[in-house]
PDB file of C-alpha atoms in Angstrom:
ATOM      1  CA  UNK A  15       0.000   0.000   0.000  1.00  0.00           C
ATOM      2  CA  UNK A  16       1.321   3.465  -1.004  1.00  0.00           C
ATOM      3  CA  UNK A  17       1.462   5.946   1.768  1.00  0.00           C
ATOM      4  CA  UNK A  18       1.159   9.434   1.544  1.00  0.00           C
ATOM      5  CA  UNK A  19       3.561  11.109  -0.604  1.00  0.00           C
ATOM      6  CA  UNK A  20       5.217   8.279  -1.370  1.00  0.00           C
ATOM      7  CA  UNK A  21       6.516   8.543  -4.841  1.00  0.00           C
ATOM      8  CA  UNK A  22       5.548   5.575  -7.153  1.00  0.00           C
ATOM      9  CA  UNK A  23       7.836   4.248  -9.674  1.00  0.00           C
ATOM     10  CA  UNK A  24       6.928   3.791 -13.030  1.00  0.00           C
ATOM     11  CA  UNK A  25       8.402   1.943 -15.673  1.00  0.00           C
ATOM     12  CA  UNK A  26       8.881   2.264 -19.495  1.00  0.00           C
ATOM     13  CA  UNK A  27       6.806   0.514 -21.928  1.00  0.00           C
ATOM     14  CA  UNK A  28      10.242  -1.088 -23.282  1.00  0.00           C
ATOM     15  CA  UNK A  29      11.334  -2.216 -20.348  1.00  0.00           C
ATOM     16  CA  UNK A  30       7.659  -3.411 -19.734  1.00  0.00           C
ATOM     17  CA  UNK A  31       8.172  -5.117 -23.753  1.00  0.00           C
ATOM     18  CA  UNK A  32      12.181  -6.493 -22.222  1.00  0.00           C
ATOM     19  CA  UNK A  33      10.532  -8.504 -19.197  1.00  0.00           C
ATOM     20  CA  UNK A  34       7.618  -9.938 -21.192  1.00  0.00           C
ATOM     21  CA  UNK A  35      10.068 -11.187 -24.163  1.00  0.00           C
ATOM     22  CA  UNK A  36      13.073 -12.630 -21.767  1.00  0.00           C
ATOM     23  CA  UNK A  37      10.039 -15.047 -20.135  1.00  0.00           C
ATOM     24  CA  UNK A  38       8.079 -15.504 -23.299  1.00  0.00           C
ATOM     25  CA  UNK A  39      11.056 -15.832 -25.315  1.00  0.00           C
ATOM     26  CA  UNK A  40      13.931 -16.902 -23.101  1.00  0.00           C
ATOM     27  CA  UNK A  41      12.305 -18.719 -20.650  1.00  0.00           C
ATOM     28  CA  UNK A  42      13.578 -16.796 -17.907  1.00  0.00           C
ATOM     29  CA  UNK A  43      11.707 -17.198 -14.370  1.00  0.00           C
ATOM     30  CA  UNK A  44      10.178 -13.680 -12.750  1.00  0.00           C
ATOM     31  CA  UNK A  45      12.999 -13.872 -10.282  1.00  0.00           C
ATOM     32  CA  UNK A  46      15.979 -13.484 -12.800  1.00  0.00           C
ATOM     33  CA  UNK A  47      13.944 -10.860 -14.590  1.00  0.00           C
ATOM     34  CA  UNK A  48      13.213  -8.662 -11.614  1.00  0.00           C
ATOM     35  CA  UNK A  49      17.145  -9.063 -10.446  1.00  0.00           C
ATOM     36  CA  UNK A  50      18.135  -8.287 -14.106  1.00  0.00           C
ATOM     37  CA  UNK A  51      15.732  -5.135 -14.710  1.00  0.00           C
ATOM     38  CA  UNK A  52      15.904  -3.643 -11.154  1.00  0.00           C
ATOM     39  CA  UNK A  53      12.340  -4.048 -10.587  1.00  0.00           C
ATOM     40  CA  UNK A  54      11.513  -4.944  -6.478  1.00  0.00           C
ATOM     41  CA  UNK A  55       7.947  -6.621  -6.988  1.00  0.00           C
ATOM     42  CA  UNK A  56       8.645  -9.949  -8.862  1.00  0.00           C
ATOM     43  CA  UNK A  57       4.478  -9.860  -8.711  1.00  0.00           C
ATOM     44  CA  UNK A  58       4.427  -6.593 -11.161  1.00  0.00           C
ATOM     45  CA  UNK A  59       6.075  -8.697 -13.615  1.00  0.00           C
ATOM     46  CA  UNK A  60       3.729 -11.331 -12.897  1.00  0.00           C
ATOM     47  CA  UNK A  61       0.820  -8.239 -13.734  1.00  0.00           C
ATOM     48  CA  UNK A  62       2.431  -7.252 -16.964  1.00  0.00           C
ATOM     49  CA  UNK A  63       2.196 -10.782 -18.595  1.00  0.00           C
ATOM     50  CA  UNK A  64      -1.189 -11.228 -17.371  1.00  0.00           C
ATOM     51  CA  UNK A  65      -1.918  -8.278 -19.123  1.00  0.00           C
ATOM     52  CA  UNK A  66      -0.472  -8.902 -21.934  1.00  0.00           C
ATOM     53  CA  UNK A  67      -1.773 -12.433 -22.288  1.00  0.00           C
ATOM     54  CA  UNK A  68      -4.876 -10.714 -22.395  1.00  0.00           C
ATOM     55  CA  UNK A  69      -4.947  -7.734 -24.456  1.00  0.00           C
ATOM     56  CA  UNK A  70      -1.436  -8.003 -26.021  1.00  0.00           C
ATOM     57  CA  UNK A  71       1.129  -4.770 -26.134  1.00  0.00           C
ATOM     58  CA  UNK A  72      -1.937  -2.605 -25.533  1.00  0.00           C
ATOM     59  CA  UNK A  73      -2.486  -4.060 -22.071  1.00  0.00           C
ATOM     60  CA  UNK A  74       1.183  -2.710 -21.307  1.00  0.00           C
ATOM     61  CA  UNK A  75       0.242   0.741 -21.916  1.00  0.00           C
ATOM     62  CA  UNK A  76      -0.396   3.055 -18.374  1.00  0.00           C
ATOM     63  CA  UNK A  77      -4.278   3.583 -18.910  1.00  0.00           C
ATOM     64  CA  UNK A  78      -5.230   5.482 -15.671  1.00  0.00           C
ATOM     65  CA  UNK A  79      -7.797   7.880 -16.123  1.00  0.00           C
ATOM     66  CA  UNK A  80      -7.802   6.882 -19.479  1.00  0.00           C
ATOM     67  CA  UNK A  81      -6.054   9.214 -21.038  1.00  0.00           C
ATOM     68  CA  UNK A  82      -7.549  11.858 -23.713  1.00  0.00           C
ATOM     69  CA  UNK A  83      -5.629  11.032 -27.015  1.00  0.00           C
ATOM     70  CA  UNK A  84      -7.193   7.323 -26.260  1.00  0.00           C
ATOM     71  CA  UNK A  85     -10.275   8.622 -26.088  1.00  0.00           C
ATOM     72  CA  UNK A  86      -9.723  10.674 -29.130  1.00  0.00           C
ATOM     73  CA  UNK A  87      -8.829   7.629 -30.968  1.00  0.00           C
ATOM     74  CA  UNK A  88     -12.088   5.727 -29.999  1.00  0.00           C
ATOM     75  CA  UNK A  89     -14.748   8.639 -31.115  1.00  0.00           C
ATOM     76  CA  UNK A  90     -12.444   8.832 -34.766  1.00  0.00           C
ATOM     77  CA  UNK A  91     -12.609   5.255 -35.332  1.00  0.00           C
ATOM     78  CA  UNK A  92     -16.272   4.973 -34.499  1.00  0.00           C
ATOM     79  CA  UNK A  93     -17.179   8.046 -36.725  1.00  0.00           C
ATOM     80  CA  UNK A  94     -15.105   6.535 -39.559  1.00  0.00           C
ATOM     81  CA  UNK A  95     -17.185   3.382 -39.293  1.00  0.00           C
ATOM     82  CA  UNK A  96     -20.422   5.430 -39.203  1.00  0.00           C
ATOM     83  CA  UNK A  97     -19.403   7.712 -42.388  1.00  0.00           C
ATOM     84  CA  UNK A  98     -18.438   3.875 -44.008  1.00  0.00           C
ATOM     85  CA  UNK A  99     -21.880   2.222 -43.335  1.00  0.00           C
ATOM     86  CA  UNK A 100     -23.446   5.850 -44.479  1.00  0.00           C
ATOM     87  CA  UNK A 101     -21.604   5.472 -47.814  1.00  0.00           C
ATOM     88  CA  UNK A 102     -22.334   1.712 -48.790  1.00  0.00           C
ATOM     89  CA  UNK A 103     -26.238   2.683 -47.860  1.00  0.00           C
ATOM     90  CA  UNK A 104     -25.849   5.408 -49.870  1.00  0.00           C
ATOM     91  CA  UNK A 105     -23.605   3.665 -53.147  1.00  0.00           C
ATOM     92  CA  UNK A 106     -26.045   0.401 -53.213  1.00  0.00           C
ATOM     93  CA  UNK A 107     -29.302   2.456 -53.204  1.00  0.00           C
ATOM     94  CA  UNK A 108     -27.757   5.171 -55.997  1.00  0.00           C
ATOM     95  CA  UNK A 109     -26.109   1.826 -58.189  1.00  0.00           C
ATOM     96  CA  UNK A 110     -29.785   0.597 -57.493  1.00  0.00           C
ATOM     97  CA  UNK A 111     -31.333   3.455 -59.305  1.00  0.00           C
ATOM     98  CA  UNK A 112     -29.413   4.158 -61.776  1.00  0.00           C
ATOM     99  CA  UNK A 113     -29.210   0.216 -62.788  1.00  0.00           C
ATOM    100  CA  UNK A 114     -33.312   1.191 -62.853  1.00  0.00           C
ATOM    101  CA  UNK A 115     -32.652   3.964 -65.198  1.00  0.00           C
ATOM    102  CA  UNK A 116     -30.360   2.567 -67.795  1.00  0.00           C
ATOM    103  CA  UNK A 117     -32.289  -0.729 -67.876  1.00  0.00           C
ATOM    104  CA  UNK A 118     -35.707   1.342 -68.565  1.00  0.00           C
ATOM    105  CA  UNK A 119     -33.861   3.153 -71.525  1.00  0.00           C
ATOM    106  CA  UNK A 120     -32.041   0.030 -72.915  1.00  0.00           C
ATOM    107  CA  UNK A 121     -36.044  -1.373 -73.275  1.00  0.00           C
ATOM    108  CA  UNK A 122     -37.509   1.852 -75.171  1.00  0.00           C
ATOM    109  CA  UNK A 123     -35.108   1.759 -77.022  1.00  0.00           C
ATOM    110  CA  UNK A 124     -35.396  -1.642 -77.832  1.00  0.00           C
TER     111      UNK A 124
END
């Protein structure tokens, strides 16, 4: 438990990506890694490849408070998505029509 003003260290998304690959990869137990890396909580290592079991490199990244470019990211996608949906509606019904169109001209002219 942190107390107050205790000052919390934080690690680096590589070093995060170094501890995951040297036990994925190397086979290396959590012990060796935390001597190796300089990390004191052999169970944060333990943390990091749960997460990224789970939800791959993402799961590495420090989400607390979920930070506002994430967020950002989310409301594009889902927009672009929308505007895509909008625009096959929109091309099938117009090639619809116009398939209408020609094919009632081909037959008076016919």
């Amino acid at each position: 438990m942190a107390y107050k003003g205790q000052k919390l260290k934080t690690f680096s998304m590589e070093t995060k990506l170094e501890a995951v690959r040297l036990h994925v990869e190397e086979k290396w137990t959590y012990r060796q890694i935390t001597e190796k890396l300089k990390i004191h909580d052999k169970d944060r290592v333990k943390r990091w490849m749960r997460k990224y079991r789970q939800q791959g490199e993402f799961g590495l990244l420090d989400q607390r408070g979920r930070r506002e470019k994430y967020i950002d990211e989310d409301r594009e996608l889902q927009q672009l998505r929308r505007q895509v949906e909008m625009l096959k509606k929109c091309f099938m019904t117009n090639t619809g029509v116009s398939m209408a169109i020609a094919e009632s001209k081909r037959r008076s002219c016919d």
